[in-house]
Coordinates of C-alpha atoms in Angstrom, one line a residue:
M19 CA -0.2 0.0 0.0
T20 CA 1.3 3.3 -0.9
I21 CA 0.6 6.5 0.8
D22 CA -0.2 9.4 -1.6
I23 CA -1.1 13.2 -0.8
A24 CA -5.0 12.3 -1.2
L25 CA -4.9 9.7 1.6
L26 CA -2.7 11.6 3.6
S27 CA -4.8 14.6 3.9
R28 CA -7.9 12.6 4.4
L29 CA -6.4 10.6 7.2
S30 CA -5.0 14.2 8.6
K31 CA -8.7 15.4 8.3
L32 CA -10.0 12.2 9.9
G33 CA -7.5 12.2 12.7
G34 CA -7.8 16.2 13.2
I35 CA -4.2 16.5 12.6
A36 CA -3.0 19.9 10.8
L37 CA -0.1 19.1 8.9
E38 CA 2.4 22.0 7.7
E39 CA 2.9 22.3 4.1
E40 CA 6.5 21.8 4.3
K41 CA 6.2 18.5 6.7
I42 CA 3.6 16.6 4.0
E43 CA 6.1 15.0 1.9
E44 CA 8.3 14.0 5.0
T45 CA 5.2 12.5 6.9
K46 CA 4.2 10.6 3.7
N47 CA 7.6 9.1 3.4
H48 CA 7.5 8.0 7.0
L49 CA 4.0 6.6 6.9
S50 CA 4.8 4.5 3.7
E51 CA 8.0 3.0 5.4
I52 CA 5.9 2.1 8.5
V53 CA 3.0 0.6 6.2
N54 CA 5.5 -1.3 4.3
F55 CA 7.2 -2.8 7.3
V56 CA 4.0 -3.8 8.9
E57 CA 2.9 -5.6 5.5
N58 CA 6.0 -7.9 6.0
I59 CA 3.9 -9.6 8.6
N60 CA 1.7 -10.7 6.0
K61 CA 4.4 -12.6 4.6
L62 CA 5.2 -14.8 7.2
D63 CA 3.7 -18.3 7.6
L64 CA 1.8 -18.4 10.9
D65 CA -0.4 -21.3 9.8
E66 CA 1.3 -23.7 12.6
I67 CA 1.1 -21.1 15.2
P68 CA -2.5 -21.2 17.3
A69 CA -4.5 -17.9 17.7
S70 CA -3.6 -18.2 21.5
F71 CA -0.3 -19.2 21.7
N72 CA 1.4 -19.7 25.3
P73 CA 5.0 -20.9 25.1
L74 CA 5.0 -21.8 28.7
E75 CA 2.6 -24.8 28.9
F76 CA 2.2 -25.3 32.7
K77 CA -0.4 -24.5 35.3
L78 CA 0.1 -21.8 38.4
P79 CA 0.7 -23.5 41.5
M80 CA -2.5 -23.1 43.7
R81 CA -2.8 -22.7 47.4
Q82 CA -5.2 -23.2 50.1
D83 CA -7.8 -20.1 50.2
C84 CA -8.1 -20.2 54.0
V85 CA -9.0 -17.2 56.4
E86 CA -6.9 -16.3 59.2
S87 CA -7.5 -14.1 62.1
N88 CA -4.6 -12.9 63.9
P89 CA -5.4 -10.0 66.3
E90 CA -1.9 -9.6 67.1
I91 CA -1.2 -8.4 63.7
A92 CA -3.4 -5.3 63.9
R93 CA -2.2 -4.6 67.2
E94 CA 1.2 -4.6 65.9
I95 CA 0.3 -2.3 62.9
L96 CA -1.9 0.2 65.0
K97 CA 0.7 0.7 67.5
N98 CA 2.9 2.7 64.8
A99 CA -0.3 5.0 63.9
P100 CA 0.0 8.3 65.4
K101 CA -3.9 8.1 66.7
V102 CA -5.7 5.3 67.4
E103 CA -9.3 4.7 68.6
D104 CA -11.5 1.5 68.9
N105 CA -8.8 -0.3 66.7
F106 CA -9.2 2.0 63.9
F107 CA -6.7 4.6 62.5
I108 CA -8.0 8.3 63.2
V109 CA -7.0 10.5 60.2
P110 CA -7.4 14.4 60.0
K111 CA -10.5 15.4 58.5
I112 CA -10.1 16.6 55.0
I113 CA -13.6 17.4 53.6
E114 CA -15.9 19.6 55.3

């Protein structure tokens, strides 16, 4: 696919991009290079690769999901707080 001035002006209009007159030719060349590079992907033989390819065929290790209640952890954390009341942090009011 080649990018010509008409296509570039249409793309810039659709994208809401204003191109300076002296940059049009340079932009056209850059876009043509990008499109040609991306078109190389069409030449690759990807028939043997599944659509959802994962190079690592293993399962994640699972652990037991069990609830643990340890009030000592809360006490240790709260003892470092500047203000505490009824096992809650007290913070300054920021919204009136």
